[in-house]
Short mmCIF file of C-alpha atoms in Angstrom, two decimals:
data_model
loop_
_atom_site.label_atom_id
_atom_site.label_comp_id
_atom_site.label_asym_id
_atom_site.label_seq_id
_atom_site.Cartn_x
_atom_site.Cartn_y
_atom_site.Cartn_z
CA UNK A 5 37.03 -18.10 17.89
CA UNK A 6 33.37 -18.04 17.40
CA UNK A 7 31.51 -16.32 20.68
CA UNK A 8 28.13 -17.78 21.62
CA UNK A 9 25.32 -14.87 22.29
CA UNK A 10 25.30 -16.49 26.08
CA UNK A 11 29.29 -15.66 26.30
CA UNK A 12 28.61 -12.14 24.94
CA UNK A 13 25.79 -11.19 27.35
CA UNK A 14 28.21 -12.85 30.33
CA UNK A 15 31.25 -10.82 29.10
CA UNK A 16 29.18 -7.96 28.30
CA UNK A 17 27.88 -8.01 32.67
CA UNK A 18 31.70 -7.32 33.47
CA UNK A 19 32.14 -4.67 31.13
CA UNK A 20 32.78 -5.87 27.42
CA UNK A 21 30.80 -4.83 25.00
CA UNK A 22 30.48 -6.52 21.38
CA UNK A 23 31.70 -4.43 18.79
CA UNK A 24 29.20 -4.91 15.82
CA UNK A 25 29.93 -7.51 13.16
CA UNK A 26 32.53 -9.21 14.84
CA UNK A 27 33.40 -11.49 17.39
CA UNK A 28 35.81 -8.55 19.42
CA UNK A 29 35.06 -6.44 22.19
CA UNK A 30 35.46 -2.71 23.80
CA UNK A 31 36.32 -3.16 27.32
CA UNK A 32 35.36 -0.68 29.67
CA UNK A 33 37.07 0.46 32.30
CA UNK A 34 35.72 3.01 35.06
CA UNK A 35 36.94 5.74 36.39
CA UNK A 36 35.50 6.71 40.01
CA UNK A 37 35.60 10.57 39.25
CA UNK A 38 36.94 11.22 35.72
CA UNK A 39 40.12 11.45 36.55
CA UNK A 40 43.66 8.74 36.26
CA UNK A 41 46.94 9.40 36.60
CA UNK A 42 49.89 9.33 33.94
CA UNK A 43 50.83 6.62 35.04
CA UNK A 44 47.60 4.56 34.62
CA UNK A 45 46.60 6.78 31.44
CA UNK A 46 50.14 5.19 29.85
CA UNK A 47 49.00 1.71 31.12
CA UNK A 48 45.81 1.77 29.56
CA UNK A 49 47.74 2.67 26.71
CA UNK A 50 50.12 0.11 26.44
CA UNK A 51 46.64 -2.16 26.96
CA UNK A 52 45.03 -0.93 23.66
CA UNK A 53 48.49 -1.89 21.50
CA UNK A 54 48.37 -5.44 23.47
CA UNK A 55 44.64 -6.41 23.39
CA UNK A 56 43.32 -4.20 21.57
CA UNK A 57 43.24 -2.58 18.02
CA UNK A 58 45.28 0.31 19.59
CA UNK A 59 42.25 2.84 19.84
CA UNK A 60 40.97 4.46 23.23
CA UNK A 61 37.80 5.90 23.18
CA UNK A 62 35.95 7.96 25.99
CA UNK A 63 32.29 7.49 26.67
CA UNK A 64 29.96 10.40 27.73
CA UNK A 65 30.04 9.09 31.29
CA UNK A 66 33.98 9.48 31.54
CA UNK A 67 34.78 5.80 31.53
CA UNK A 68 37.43 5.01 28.87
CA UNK A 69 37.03 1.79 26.25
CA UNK A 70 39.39 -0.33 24.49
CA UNK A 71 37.57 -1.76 21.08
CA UNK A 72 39.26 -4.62 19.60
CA UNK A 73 39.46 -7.31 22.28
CA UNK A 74 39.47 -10.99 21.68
CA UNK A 75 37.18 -13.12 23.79
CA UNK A 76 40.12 -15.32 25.11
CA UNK A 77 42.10 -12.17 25.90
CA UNK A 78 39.71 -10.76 28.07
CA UNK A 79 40.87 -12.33 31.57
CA UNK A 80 44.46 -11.79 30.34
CA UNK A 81 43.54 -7.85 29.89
CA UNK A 82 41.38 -7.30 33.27
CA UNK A 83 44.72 -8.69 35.17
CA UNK A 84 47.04 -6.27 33.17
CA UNK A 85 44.52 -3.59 33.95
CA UNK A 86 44.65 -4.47 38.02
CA UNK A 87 48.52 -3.76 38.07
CA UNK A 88 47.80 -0.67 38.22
CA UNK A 89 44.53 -0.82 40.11
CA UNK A 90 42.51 -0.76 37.12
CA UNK A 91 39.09 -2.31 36.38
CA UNK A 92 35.74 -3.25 34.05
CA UNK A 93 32.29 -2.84 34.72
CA UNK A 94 29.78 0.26 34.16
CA UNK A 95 27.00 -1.79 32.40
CA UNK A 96 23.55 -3.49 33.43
CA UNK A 97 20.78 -2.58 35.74
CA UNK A 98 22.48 -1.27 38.54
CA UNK A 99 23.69 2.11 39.61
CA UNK A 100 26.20 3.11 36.67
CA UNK A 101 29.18 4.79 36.90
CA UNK A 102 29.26 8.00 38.57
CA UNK A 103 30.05 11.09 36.86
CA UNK A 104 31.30 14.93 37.24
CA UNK A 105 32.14 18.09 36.09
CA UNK A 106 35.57 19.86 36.60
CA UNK A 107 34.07 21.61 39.33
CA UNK A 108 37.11 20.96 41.32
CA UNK A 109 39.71 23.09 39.69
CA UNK A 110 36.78 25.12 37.61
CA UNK A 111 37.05 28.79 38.40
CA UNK A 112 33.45 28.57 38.92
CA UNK A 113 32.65 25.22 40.87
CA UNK A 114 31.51 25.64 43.86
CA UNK A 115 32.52 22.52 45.51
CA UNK A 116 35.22 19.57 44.98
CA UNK A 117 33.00 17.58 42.45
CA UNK A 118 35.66 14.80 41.59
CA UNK A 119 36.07 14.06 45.57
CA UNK A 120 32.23 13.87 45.39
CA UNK A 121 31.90 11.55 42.72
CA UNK A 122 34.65 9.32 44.25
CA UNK A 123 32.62 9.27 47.54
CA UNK A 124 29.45 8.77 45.28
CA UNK A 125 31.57 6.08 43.20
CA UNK A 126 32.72 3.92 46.48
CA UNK A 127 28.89 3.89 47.96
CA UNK A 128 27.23 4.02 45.23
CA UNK A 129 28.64 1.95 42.18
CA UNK A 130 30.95 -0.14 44.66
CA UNK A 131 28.55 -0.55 47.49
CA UNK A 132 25.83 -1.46 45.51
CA UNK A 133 27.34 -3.42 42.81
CA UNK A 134 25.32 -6.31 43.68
CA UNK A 135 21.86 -4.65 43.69
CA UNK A 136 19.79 -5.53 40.95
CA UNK A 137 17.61 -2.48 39.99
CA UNK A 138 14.51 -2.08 37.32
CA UNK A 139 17.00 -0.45 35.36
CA UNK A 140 19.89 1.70 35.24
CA UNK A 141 20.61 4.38 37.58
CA UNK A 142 22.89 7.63 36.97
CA UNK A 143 24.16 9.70 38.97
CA UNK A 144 26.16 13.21 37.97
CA UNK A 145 27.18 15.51 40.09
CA UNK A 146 27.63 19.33 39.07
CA UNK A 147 29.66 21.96 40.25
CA UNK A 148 27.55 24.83 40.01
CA UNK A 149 24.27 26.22 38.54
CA UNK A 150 26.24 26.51 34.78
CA UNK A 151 25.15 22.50 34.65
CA UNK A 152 27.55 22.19 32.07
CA UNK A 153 27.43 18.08 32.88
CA UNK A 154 23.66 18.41 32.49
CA UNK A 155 23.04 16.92 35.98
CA UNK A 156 18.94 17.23 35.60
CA UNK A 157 19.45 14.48 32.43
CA UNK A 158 20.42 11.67 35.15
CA UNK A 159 18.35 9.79 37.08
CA UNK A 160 19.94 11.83 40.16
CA UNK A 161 21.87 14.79 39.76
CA UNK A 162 23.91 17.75 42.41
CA UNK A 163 23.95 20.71 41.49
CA UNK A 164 26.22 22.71 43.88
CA UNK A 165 25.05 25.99 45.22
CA UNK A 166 25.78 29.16 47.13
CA UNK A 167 22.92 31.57 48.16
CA UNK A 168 24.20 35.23 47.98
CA UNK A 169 24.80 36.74 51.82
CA UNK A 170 23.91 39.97 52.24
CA UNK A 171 24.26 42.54 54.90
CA UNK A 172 22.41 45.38 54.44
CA UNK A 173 23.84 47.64 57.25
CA UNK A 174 27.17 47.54 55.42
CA UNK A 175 25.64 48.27 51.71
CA UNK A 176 26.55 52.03 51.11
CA UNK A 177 24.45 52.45 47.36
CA UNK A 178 27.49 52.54 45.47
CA UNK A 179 26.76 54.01 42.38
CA UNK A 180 28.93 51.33 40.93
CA UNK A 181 27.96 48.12 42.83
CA UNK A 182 30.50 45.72 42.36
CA UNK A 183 27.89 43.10 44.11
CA UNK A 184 25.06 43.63 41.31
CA UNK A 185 27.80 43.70 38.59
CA UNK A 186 29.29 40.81 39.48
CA UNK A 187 25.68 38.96 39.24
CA UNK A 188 25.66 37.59 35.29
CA UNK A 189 21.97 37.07 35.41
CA UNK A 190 20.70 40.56 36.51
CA UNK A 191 19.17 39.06 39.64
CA UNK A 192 20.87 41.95 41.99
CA UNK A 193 20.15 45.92 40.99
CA UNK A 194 20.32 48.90 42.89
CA UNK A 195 17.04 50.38 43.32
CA UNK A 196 16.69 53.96 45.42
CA UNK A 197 19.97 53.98 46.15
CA UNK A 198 19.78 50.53 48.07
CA UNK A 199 20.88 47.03 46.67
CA UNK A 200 17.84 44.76 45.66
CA UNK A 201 18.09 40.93 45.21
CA UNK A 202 15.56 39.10 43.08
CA UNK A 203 15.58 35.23 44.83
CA UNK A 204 13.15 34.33 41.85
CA UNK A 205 15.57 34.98 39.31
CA UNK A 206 18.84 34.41 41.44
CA UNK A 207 20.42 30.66 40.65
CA UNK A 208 22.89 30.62 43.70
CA UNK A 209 25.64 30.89 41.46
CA UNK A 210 27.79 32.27 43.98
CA UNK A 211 29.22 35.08 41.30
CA UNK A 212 28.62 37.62 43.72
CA UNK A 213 30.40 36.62 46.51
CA UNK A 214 33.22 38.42 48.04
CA UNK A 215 32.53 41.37 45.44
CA UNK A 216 31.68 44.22 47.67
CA UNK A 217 34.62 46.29 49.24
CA UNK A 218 32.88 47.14 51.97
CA UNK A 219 31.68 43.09 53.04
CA UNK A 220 28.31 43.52 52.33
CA UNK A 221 28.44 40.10 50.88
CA UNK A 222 30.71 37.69 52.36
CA UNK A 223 30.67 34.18 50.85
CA UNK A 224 28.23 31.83 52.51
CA UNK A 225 28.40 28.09 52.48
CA UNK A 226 27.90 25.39 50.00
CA UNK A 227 24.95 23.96 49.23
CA UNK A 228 23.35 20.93 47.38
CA UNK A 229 20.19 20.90 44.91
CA UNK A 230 19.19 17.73 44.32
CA UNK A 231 16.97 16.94 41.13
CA UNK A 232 15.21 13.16 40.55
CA UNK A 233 14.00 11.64 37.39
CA UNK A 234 16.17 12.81 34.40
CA UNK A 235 16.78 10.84 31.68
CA UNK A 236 18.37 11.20 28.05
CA UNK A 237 18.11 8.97 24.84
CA UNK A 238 15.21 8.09 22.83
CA UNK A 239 12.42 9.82 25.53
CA UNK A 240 13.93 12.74 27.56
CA UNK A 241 12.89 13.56 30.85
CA UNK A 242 14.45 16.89 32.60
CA UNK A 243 14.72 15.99 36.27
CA UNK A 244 12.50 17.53 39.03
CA UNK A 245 14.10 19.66 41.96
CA UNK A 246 13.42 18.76 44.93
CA UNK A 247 11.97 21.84 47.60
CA UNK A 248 15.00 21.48 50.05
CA UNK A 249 18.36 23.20 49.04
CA UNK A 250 20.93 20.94 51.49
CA UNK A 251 23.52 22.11 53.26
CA UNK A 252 25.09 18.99 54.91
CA UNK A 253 26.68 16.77 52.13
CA UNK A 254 26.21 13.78 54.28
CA UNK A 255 21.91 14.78 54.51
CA UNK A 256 22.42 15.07 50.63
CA UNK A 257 24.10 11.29 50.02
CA UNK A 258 21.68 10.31 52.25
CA UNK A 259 18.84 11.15 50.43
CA UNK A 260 20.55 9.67 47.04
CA UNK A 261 20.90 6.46 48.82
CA UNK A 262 16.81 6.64 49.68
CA UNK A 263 16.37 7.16 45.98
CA UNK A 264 18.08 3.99 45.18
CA UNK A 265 15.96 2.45 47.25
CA UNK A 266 12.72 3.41 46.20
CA UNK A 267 13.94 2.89 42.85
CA UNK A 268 14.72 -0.77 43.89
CA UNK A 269 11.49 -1.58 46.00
CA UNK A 270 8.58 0.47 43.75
CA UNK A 271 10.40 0.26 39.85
CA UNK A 272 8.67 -2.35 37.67
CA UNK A 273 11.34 -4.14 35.99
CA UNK A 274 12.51 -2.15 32.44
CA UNK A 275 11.24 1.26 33.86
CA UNK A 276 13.41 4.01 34.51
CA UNK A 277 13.31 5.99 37.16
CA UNK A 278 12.01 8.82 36.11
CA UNK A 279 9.13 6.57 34.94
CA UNK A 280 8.53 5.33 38.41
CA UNK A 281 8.10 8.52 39.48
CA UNK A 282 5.52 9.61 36.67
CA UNK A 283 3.29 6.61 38.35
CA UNK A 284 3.72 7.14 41.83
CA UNK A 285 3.90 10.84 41.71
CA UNK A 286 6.43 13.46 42.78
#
């Protein structure tokens, strides 16, 4: 059936986008964290050879699509997708969906990311669903200073941290420091017999931790880095950090959420973020 370009933009608000040339859509369906179970992954699957042209594809922001879709099969496909609690969305000018790095089983994450982004997801993308915002807003939260998900690129991004701890009444000058060899960026070196770290060079990596036999540098806790104003695509923007490294998660989401709502009360309408910021300064 032919699909009028007001039936396309409607469809295309919960989540189905128009594949080009044709009159079929890719449904998108969002993942809070990354991360479905077999069960669902086989659902989804039996989805694409019954509505579909049998393809899944996964976007860069971990939600998974379904090309091929008829327009009169779309309700029929979003209530296949809820049996298994399944569902569309991810597009317009609102916060998008949230994404994250493996951090959470990554031998170097430094915090659960995926139970992040599905506490990021649930306030975020859920509880502001119905907020209209200048544009879109992204989110990405990182396990550690690797940024491996490229958090500074989003309009928001977490980059966990952990600050090396030292005690210097335990360091012994080891002539083989297992605290500055652990360090992959060179930031600690033993100088006159004594351990030196550089905090200009050091990333909070957390490397180091646990390294010396004699607990001269226990593990300390998690932190958050928070950077505002990245963007990819056609003009790039690497986000800005801001001064405070956070070390309550619930002072972090806060300050996300007062983001969101700058973004929604200054943002001229078709400006990213990272353009509001240019104009109202840092």
């Amino acid at each position: 059936m032919a699909v009028s370009a007001e039936d396309k933009k409607r469809v295309k608000g919960m989540g189905f986008l128009n594949n080009r040339g044709t009159d079929r859509f890719s449904g998108r369906i969002i993942t809070e964290n990354g991360v479905l179970t077999g069960e669902q992954l086989r659902h989804i699957g039996e989805a694409a050879e019954r509505f579909g042209n049998g393809q899944v594809a996964f976007t860069a922001r971990l939600t998974v699509e379904l090309p091929g879709i008829a327009y009169e099969d779309i309700e029929p496909f979003r209530a296949f997708l809820a049996e298994k609690q399944l569902e569309t969305g991810g597009t317009g000018n609102k916060v998008r969906p949230v994404v994250a790095c493996k951090g959470t089983v990554c031998v170097f994450g430094l915090y659960d990311t995926q139970a992040m982004a599905a506490e990021l997801h649930k306030r975020f993308y859920e509880g502001y669903g119905r907020v209209t915002l200048p544009h879109k807003f992204k989110i990405a939260a990182g396990g550690c200073p690797n940024n491996c998900l490229k958090p500074d690129l989003n309009d928001v991004g977490i980059i966990g941290q952990r600050a090396p701890a030292f005690d210097s009444e335990l360091c012994r000058g080891c002539k083989k420091c297992g605290f500055s060899a652990a360090c992959p960026i060179g930031a600690a070196s033993l100088e006159g017999g004594a351990l030196r770290i550089d905090g200009d060079a050091c990333n909070n990596c957390g490397r180091c931790a646990g390294q010396c036999p004699f607990g001269a540098n226990p593990e300390s806790e998690v932190m958050f880095k928070i950077t505002l104003g990245g963007r990819w695509g056609k003009q790039i923007s690497h986000g800005k950090a801001l001064h405070k490294v956070f070390t309550s998660k619930e002072e972090a989401l806060d300050v996300i959420e007062k983001a969101i709502l700058l973004f929604r009360d200054q943002g001229k309408p078709g400006e990213r973020f990272a353009c509001t910021i240019d104009r109202l300064g840092f």
